[in-house]
Amino acid sequence: MSHPEADHTWSTAPDQILIRIFEHGSIATIQDSDHPFTILVTRVCKRWKSIALSTPSVWRAIPVLPQRPDMTKLFLSCAGTSGSLSVCLHLNGKRWAAGHLERILEHAPRVKRLYVRTRRGFVFRVGCFQRLSQWNRCPALDHLELACKYPD
C-alpha cells in the first residue's frame, strides 16, 4: 500500500534532483541488456518524461542492443551534440549489425567510456574485433571494457 505523503514527495521533488537520479541510473544500468533505465523513467509520469526528454545528459549512456536498433538512434538524438558519451555494445550473435557500430563511430570523438558485452567469444568469431579497432578515433576514451558472458 502506497503512503500518500511518499507519492507527494516524488511529485514535488525538484527537477535538478530528478535529473541527477536519472543521470546516475542511466550510467549504473548501461550494461543491462534488458530495459534501459532512461526509457523506464520516461514511462513513470508525464513530468518525468518531460524532464528526461529535455535533458541531454540523461541520454549520454547509450546501450546498443542489436534487437532494438531504433533505441540507438533515439539515444543519440536525445543526447545532444556536445558532452561525453558512454557506450555499451551488446553483441548477441547473428542479430548484430555493423550499422550499430558505424552509427556510434560517427560520434567517436565524444566517447569517453566503451563497454563491449558479448557471448562466448562472439567478438572474435564474427570479426567484430577488427571493427572495434576503429575506436582509435576516440581521443576522449579513458575506459574500455570487454566482457564475455560465457568465455571459451
JSON list of C-alpha atoms in Angstrom, two decimals:
[
{"chain": "A", "resi": 1, "resn": "MET", "atom": "CA", "xyz": [0.00, 0.00, 0.00]},
{"chain": "A", "resi": 2, "resn": "SER", "atom": "CA", "xyz": [1.40, 3.36, -1.03]},
{"chain": "A", "resi": 3, "resn": "HIS", "atom": "CA", "xyz": [1.69, 6.11, 1.53]},
{"chain": "A", "resi": 4, "resn": "PRO", "atom": "CA", "xyz": [0.14, 9.41, 0.28]},
{"chain": "A", "resi": 5, "resn": "GLU", "atom": "CA", "xyz": [2.99, 11.53, 1.62]},
{"chain": "A", "resi": 6, "resn": "ALA", "atom": "CA", "xyz": [5.57, 9.42, -0.24]},
{"chain": "A", "resi": 7, "resn": "ASP", "atom": "CA", "xyz": [3.74, 9.96, -3.55]},
{"chain": "A", "resi": 8, "resn": "HIS", "atom": "CA", "xyz": [3.54, 13.68, -2.84]},
{"chain": "A", "resi": 9, "resn": "THR", "atom": "CA", "xyz": [7.28, 13.86, -2.09]},
{"chain": "A", "resi": 10, "resn": "TRP", "atom": "CA", "xyz": [8.26, 12.48, -5.51]},
{"chain": "A", "resi": 11, "resn": "SER", "atom": "CA", "xyz": [5.74, 14.63, -7.34]},
{"chain": "A", "resi": 12, "resn": "THR", "atom": "CA", "xyz": [7.22, 17.77, -5.79]},
{"chain": "A", "resi": 13, "resn": "ALA", "atom": "CA", "xyz": [10.91, 16.79, -5.90]},
{"chain": "A", "resi": 14, "resn": "PRO", "atom": "CA", "xyz": [12.98, 19.49, -7.60]},
{"chain": "A", "resi": 15, "resn": "ASP", "atom": "CA", "xyz": [13.79, 18.86, -11.26]},
{"chain": "A", "resi": 16, "resn": "GLN", "atom": "CA", "xyz": [17.53, 19.07, -10.58]},
{"chain": "A", "resi": 17, "resn": "ILE", "atom": "CA", "xyz": [17.37, 16.20, -8.08]},
{"chain": "A", "resi": 18, "resn": "LEU", "atom": "CA", "xyz": [15.40, 14.04, -10.51]},
{"chain": "A", "resi": 19, "resn": "ILE", "atom": "CA", "xyz": [17.91, 14.83, -13.27]},
{"chain": "A", "resi": 20, "resn": "ARG", "atom": "CA", "xyz": [20.82, 13.69, -11.09]},
{"chain": "A", "resi": 21, "resn": "ILE", "atom": "CA", "xyz": [18.95, 10.46, -10.26]},
{"chain": "A", "resi": 22, "resn": "PHE", "atom": "CA", "xyz": [18.19, 9.87, -13.95]},
{"chain": "A", "resi": 23, "resn": "GLU", "atom": "CA", "xyz": [21.84, 10.51, -14.94]},
{"chain": "A", "resi": 24, "resn": "HIS", "atom": "CA", "xyz": [23.14, 8.14, -12.27]},
{"chain": "A", "resi": 25, "resn": "GLY", "atom": "CA", "xyz": [20.58, 5.47, -13.14]},
{"chain": "A", "resi": 26, "resn": "SER", "atom": "CA", "xyz": [21.44, 5.62, -16.83]},
{"chain": "A", "resi": 27, "resn": "ILE", "atom": "CA", "xyz": [25.16, 5.08, -16.16]},
{"chain": "A", "resi": 28, "resn": "ALA", "atom": "CA", "xyz": [24.57, 2.42, -13.50]},
{"chain": "A", "resi": 29, "resn": "THR", "atom": "CA", "xyz": [22.38, 0.34, -15.85]},
{"chain": "A", "resi": 30, "resn": "ILE", "atom": "CA", "xyz": [24.15, 0.88, -19.19]},
{"chain": "A", "resi": 31, "resn": "GLN", "atom": "CA", "xyz": [25.45, -2.69, -19.12]},
{"chain": "A", "resi": 32, "resn": "ASP", "atom": "CA", "xyz": [21.97, -4.12, -18.53]},
{"chain": "A", "resi": 33, "resn": "SER", "atom": "CA", "xyz": [20.65, -5.67, -21.73]},
{"chain": "A", "resi": 34, "resn": "ASP", "atom": "CA", "xyz": [17.04, -5.67, -20.60]},
{"chain": "A", "resi": 35, "resn": "HIS", "atom": "CA", "xyz": [15.23, -2.33, -20.28]},
{"chain": "A", "resi": 36, "resn": "PRO", "atom": "CA", "xyz": [17.38, 0.81, -20.13]},
{"chain": "A", "resi": 37, "resn": "PHE", "atom": "CA", "xyz": [16.72, 2.90, -17.03]},
{"chain": "A", "resi": 38, "resn": "THR", "atom": "CA", "xyz": [16.35, 6.05, -19.13]},
{"chain": "A", "resi": 39, "resn": "ILE", "atom": "CA", "xyz": [13.48, 4.53, -21.11]},
{"chain": "A", "resi": 40, "resn": "LEU", "atom": "CA", "xyz": [11.80, 3.32, -17.93]},
{"chain": "A", "resi": 41, "resn": "VAL", "atom": "CA", "xyz": [11.78, 6.75, -16.27]},
{"chain": "A", "resi": 42, "resn": "THR", "atom": "CA", "xyz": [10.04, 8.26, -19.31]},
{"chain": "A", "resi": 43, "resn": "ARG", "atom": "CA", "xyz": [7.13, 5.91, -18.64]},
{"chain": "A", "resi": 44, "resn": "VAL", "atom": "CA", "xyz": [6.55, 6.80, -14.97]},
{"chain": "A", "resi": 45, "resn": "CYS", "atom": "CA", "xyz": [4.60, 10.02, -15.48]},
{"chain": "A", "resi": 46, "resn": "LYS", "atom": "CA", "xyz": [4.32, 13.00, -17.82]},
{"chain": "A", "resi": 47, "resn": "ARG", "atom": "CA", "xyz": [6.57, 15.17, -15.66]},
{"chain": "A", "resi": 48, "resn": "TRP", "atom": "CA", "xyz": [9.39, 12.61, -15.54]},
{"chain": "A", "resi": 49, "resn": "LYS", "atom": "CA", "xyz": [9.11, 12.06, -19.29]},
{"chain": "A", "resi": 50, "resn": "SER", "atom": "CA", "xyz": [9.29, 15.79, -19.92]},
{"chain": "A", "resi": 51, "resn": "ILE", "atom": "CA", "xyz": [12.31, 16.22, -17.65]},
{"chain": "A", "resi": 52, "resn": "ALA", "atom": "CA", "xyz": [14.17, 13.26, -19.16]},
{"chain": "A", "resi": 53, "resn": "LEU", "atom": "CA", "xyz": [13.46, 14.22, -22.78]},
{"chain": "A", "resi": 54, "resn": "SER", "atom": "CA", "xyz": [14.58, 17.80, -22.21]},
{"chain": "A", "resi": 55, "resn": "THR", "atom": "CA", "xyz": [17.88, 16.82, -20.53]},
{"chain": "A", "resi": 56, "resn": "PRO", "atom": "CA", "xyz": [20.56, 15.56, -22.96]},
{"chain": "A", "resi": 57, "resn": "SER", "atom": "CA", "xyz": [22.88, 14.37, -20.16]},
{"chain": "A", "resi": 58, "resn": "VAL", "atom": "CA", "xyz": [20.29, 11.74, -19.17]},
{"chain": "A", "resi": 59, "resn": "TRP", "atom": "CA", "xyz": [20.70, 10.10, -22.62]},
{"chain": "A", "resi": 60, "resn": "ARG", "atom": "CA", "xyz": [24.50, 10.05, -22.85]},
{"chain": "A", "resi": 61, "resn": "ALA", "atom": "CA", "xyz": [24.84, 6.49, -21.55]},
{"chain": "A", "resi": 62, "resn": "ILE", "atom": "CA", "xyz": [23.90, 4.58, -24.69]},
{"chain": "A", "resi": 63, "resn": "PRO", "atom": "CA", "xyz": [23.08, 0.86, -24.63]},
{"chain": "A", "resi": 64, "resn": "VAL", "atom": "CA", "xyz": [23.46, -0.52, -28.16]},
{"chain": "A", "resi": 65, "resn": "LEU", "atom": "CA", "xyz": [21.21, -3.56, -28.46]},
{"chain": "A", "resi": 66, "resn": "PRO", "atom": "CA", "xyz": [21.05, -5.45, -31.78]},
{"chain": "A", "resi": 67, "resn": "GLN", "atom": "CA", "xyz": [17.44, -6.42, -31.19]},
{"chain": "A", "resi": 68, "resn": "ARG", "atom": "CA", "xyz": [16.49, -2.73, -30.68]},
{"chain": "A", "resi": 69, "resn": "PRO", "atom": "CA", "xyz": [18.18, -0.72, -33.48]},
{"chain": "A", "resi": 70, "resn": "ASP", "atom": "CA", "xyz": [15.73, 2.15, -33.05]},
{"chain": "A", "resi": 71, "resn": "MET", "atom": "CA", "xyz": [16.96, 2.67, -29.49]},
{"chain": "A", "resi": 72, "resn": "THR", "atom": "CA", "xyz": [20.48, 3.67, -30.58]},
{"chain": "A", "resi": 73, "resn": "LYS", "atom": "CA", "xyz": [19.04, 6.35, -32.84]},
{"chain": "A", "resi": 74, "resn": "LEU", "atom": "CA", "xyz": [16.73, 7.60, -30.07]},
{"chain": "A", "resi": 75, "resn": "PHE", "atom": "CA", "xyz": [19.54, 7.87, -27.51]},
{"chain": "A", "resi": 76, "resn": "LEU", "atom": "CA", "xyz": [21.84, 9.67, -29.95]},
{"chain": "A", "resi": 77, "resn": "SER", "atom": "CA", "xyz": [19.15, 12.15, -30.95]},
{"chain": "A", "resi": 78, "resn": "CYS", "atom": "CA", "xyz": [18.28, 12.92, -27.31]},
{"chain": "A", "resi": 79, "resn": "ALA", "atom": "CA", "xyz": [21.94, 13.10, -26.17]},
{"chain": "A", "resi": 80, "resn": "GLY", "atom": "CA", "xyz": [22.56, 16.36, -28.00]},
{"chain": "A", "resi": 81, "resn": "THR", "atom": "CA", "xyz": [25.66, 17.27, -29.95]},
{"chain": "A", "resi": 82, "resn": "SER", "atom": "CA", "xyz": [28.08, 18.00, -27.12]},
{"chain": "A", "resi": 83, "resn": "GLY", "atom": "CA", "xyz": [29.23, 16.30, -23.94]},
{"chain": "A", "resi": 84, "resn": "SER", "atom": "CA", "xyz": [30.92, 12.95, -23.46]},
{"chain": "A", "resi": 85, "resn": "LEU", "atom": "CA", "xyz": [29.19, 9.64, -24.18]},
{"chain": "A", "resi": 86, "resn": "SER", "atom": "CA", "xyz": [29.31, 6.23, -22.54]},
{"chain": "A", "resi": 87, "resn": "VAL", "atom": "CA", "xyz": [28.52, 3.36, -24.90]},
{"chain": "A", "resi": 88, "resn": "CYS", "atom": "CA", "xyz": [27.76, -0.28, -24.17]},
{"chain": "A", "resi": 89, "resn": "LEU", "atom": "CA", "xyz": [27.70, -2.59, -27.21]},
{"chain": "A", "resi": 90, "resn": "HIS", "atom": "CA", "xyz": [25.70, -5.74, -26.55]},
{"chain": "A", "resi": 91, "resn": "LEU", "atom": "CA", "xyz": [26.87, -8.29, -29.13]},
{"chain": "A", "resi": 92, "resn": "ASN", "atom": "CA", "xyz": [24.42, -11.17, -29.05]},
{"chain": "A", "resi": 93, "resn": "GLY", "atom": "CA", "xyz": [25.15, -13.30, -32.08]},
{"chain": "A", "resi": 94, "resn": "LYS", "atom": "CA", "xyz": [23.58, -13.19, -35.53]},
{"chain": "A", "resi": 95, "resn": "ARG", "atom": "CA", "xyz": [21.40, -10.20, -34.70]},
{"chain": "A", "resi": 96, "resn": "TRP", "atom": "CA", "xyz": [24.48, -7.96, -34.54]},
{"chain": "A", "resi": 97, "resn": "ALA", "atom": "CA", "xyz": [24.54, -5.46, -37.39]},
{"chain": "A", "resi": 98, "resn": "ALA", "atom": "CA", "xyz": [27.60, -3.47, -38.39]},
{"chain": "A", "resi": 99, "resn": "GLY", "atom": "CA", "xyz": [25.35, -0.43, -38.77]},
{"chain": "A", "resi": 100, "resn": "HIS", "atom": "CA", "xyz": [25.15, -0.08, -34.99]},
{"chain": "A", "resi": 101, "resn": "LEU", "atom": "CA", "xyz": [28.88, 0.35, -34.69]},
{"chain": "A", "resi": 102, "resn": "GLU", "atom": "CA", "xyz": [29.11, 2.77, -37.61]},
{"chain": "A", "resi": 103, "resn": "ARG", "atom": "CA", "xyz": [26.30, 4.91, -36.15]},
{"chain": "A", "resi": 104, "resn": "ILE", "atom": "CA", "xyz": [28.18, 5.16, -32.86]},
{"chain": "A", "resi": 105, "resn": "LEU", "atom": "CA", "xyz": [31.55, 5.74, -34.58]},
{"chain": "A", "resi": 106, "resn": "GLU", "atom": "CA", "xyz": [30.12, 8.92, -36.09]},
{"chain": "A", "resi": 107, "resn": "HIS", "atom": "CA", "xyz": [30.29, 10.26, -32.52]},
{"chain": "A", "resi": 108, "resn": "ALA", "atom": "CA", "xyz": [33.71, 8.72, -31.74]},
{"chain": "A", "resi": 109, "resn": "PRO", "atom": "CA", "xyz": [35.38, 11.93, -30.52]},
{"chain": "A", "resi": 110, "resn": "ARG", "atom": "CA", "xyz": [32.75, 12.19, -27.75]},
{"chain": "A", "resi": 111, "resn": "VAL", "atom": "CA", "xyz": [33.01, 8.58, -26.49]},
{"chain": "A", "resi": 112, "resn": "LYS", "atom": "CA", "xyz": [34.66, 8.55, -23.06]},
{"chain": "A", "resi": 113, "resn": "ARG", "atom": "CA", "xyz": [33.67, 5.06, -21.86]},
{"chain": "A", "resi": 114, "resn": "LEU", "atom": "CA", "xyz": [33.15, 1.98, -24.01]},
{"chain": "A", "resi": 115, "resn": "TYR", "atom": "CA", "xyz": [31.84, -1.35, -22.74]},
{"chain": "A", "resi": 116, "resn": "VAL", "atom": "CA", "xyz": [31.55, -4.39, -25.01]},
{"chain": "A", "resi": 117, "resn": "ARG", "atom": "CA", "xyz": [29.39, -7.25, -23.77]},
{"chain": "A", "resi": 118, "resn": "THR", "atom": "CA", "xyz": [29.34, -10.46, -25.74]},
{"chain": "A", "resi": 119, "resn": "ARG", "atom": "CA", "xyz": [28.54, -14.13, -25.55]},
{"chain": "A", "resi": 120, "resn": "ARG", "atom": "CA", "xyz": [31.03, -16.98, -25.90]},
{"chain": "A", "resi": 121, "resn": "GLY", "atom": "CA", "xyz": [33.82, -15.42, -27.96]},
{"chain": "A", "resi": 122, "resn": "PHE", "atom": "CA", "xyz": [31.42, -13.81, -30.43]},
{"chain": "A", "resi": 123, "resn": "VAL", "atom": "CA", "xyz": [33.62, -10.73, -30.91]},
{"chain": "A", "resi": 124, "resn": "PHE", "atom": "CA", "xyz": [36.47, -12.82, -32.23]},
{"chain": "A", "resi": 125, "resn": "ARG", "atom": "CA", "xyz": [34.49, -15.30, -34.36]},
{"chain": "A", "resi": 126, "resn": "VAL", "atom": "CA", "xyz": [32.44, -12.78, -36.29]},
{"chain": "A", "resi": 127, "resn": "GLY", "atom": "CA", "xyz": [35.25, -10.32, -36.91]},
{"chain": "A", "resi": 128, "resn": "CYS", "atom": "CA", "xyz": [33.79, -7.50, -34.85]},
{"chain": "A", "resi": 129, "resn": "PHE", "atom": "CA", "xyz": [37.14, -7.20, -33.16]},
{"chain": "A", "resi": 130, "resn": "GLN", "atom": "CA", "xyz": [38.55, -5.67, -36.35]},
{"chain": "A", "resi": 131, "resn": "ARG", "atom": "CA", "xyz": [35.73, -3.14, -36.37]},
{"chain": "A", "resi": 132, "resn": "LEU", "atom": "CA", "xyz": [36.38, -2.35, -32.73]},
{"chain": "A", "resi": 133, "resn": "SER", "atom": "CA", "xyz": [39.94, -1.37, -33.66]},
{"chain": "A", "resi": 134, "resn": "GLN", "atom": "CA", "xyz": [38.40, 1.73, -35.24]},
{"chain": "A", "resi": 135, "resn": "TRP", "atom": "CA", "xyz": [37.93, 3.09, -31.74]},
{"chain": "A", "resi": 136, "resn": "ASN", "atom": "CA", "xyz": [41.39, 4.63, -32.04]},
{"chain": "A", "resi": 137, "resn": "ARG", "atom": "CA", "xyz": [39.42, 7.58, -33.43]},
{"chain": "A", "resi": 138, "resn": "CYS", "atom": "CA", "xyz": [38.21, 8.24, -29.86]},
{"chain": "A", "resi": 139, "resn": "PRO", "atom": "CA", "xyz": [40.66, 10.73, -28.33]},
{"chain": "A", "resi": 140, "resn": "ALA", "atom": "CA", "xyz": [38.50, 11.10, -25.19]},
{"chain": "A", "resi": 141, "resn": "LEU", "atom": "CA", "xyz": [38.29, 7.34, -24.50]},
{"chain": "A", "resi": 142, "resn": "ASP", "atom": "CA", "xyz": [39.57, 6.68, -20.99]},
{"chain": "A", "resi": 143, "resn": "HIS", "atom": "CA", "xyz": [37.78, 3.39, -20.22]},
{"chain": "A", "resi": 144, "resn": "LEU", "atom": "CA", "xyz": [37.48, 0.31, -22.43]},
{"chain": "A", "resi": 145, "resn": "GLU", "atom": "CA", "xyz": [35.99, -2.86, -21.02]},
{"chain": "A", "resi": 146, "resn": "LEU", "atom": "CA", "xyz": [35.48, -6.14, -22.90]},
{"chain": "A", "resi": 147, "resn": "ALA", "atom": "CA", "xyz": [33.43, -8.84, -21.19]},
{"chain": "A", "resi": 148, "resn": "CYS", "atom": "CA", "xyz": [32.26, -12.23, -22.35]},
{"chain": "A", "resi": 149, "resn": "LYS", "atom": "CA", "xyz": [29.26, -13.85, -20.69]},
{"chain": "A", "resi": 150, "resn": "TYR", "atom": "CA", "xyz": [30.37, -17.41, -21.47]},
{"chain": "A", "resi": 151, "resn": "PRO", "atom": "CA", "xyz": [34.14, -17.38, -22.20]},
{"chain": "A", "resi": 152, "resn": "ASP", "atom": "CA", "xyz": [35.54, -20.09, -24.44]}
]
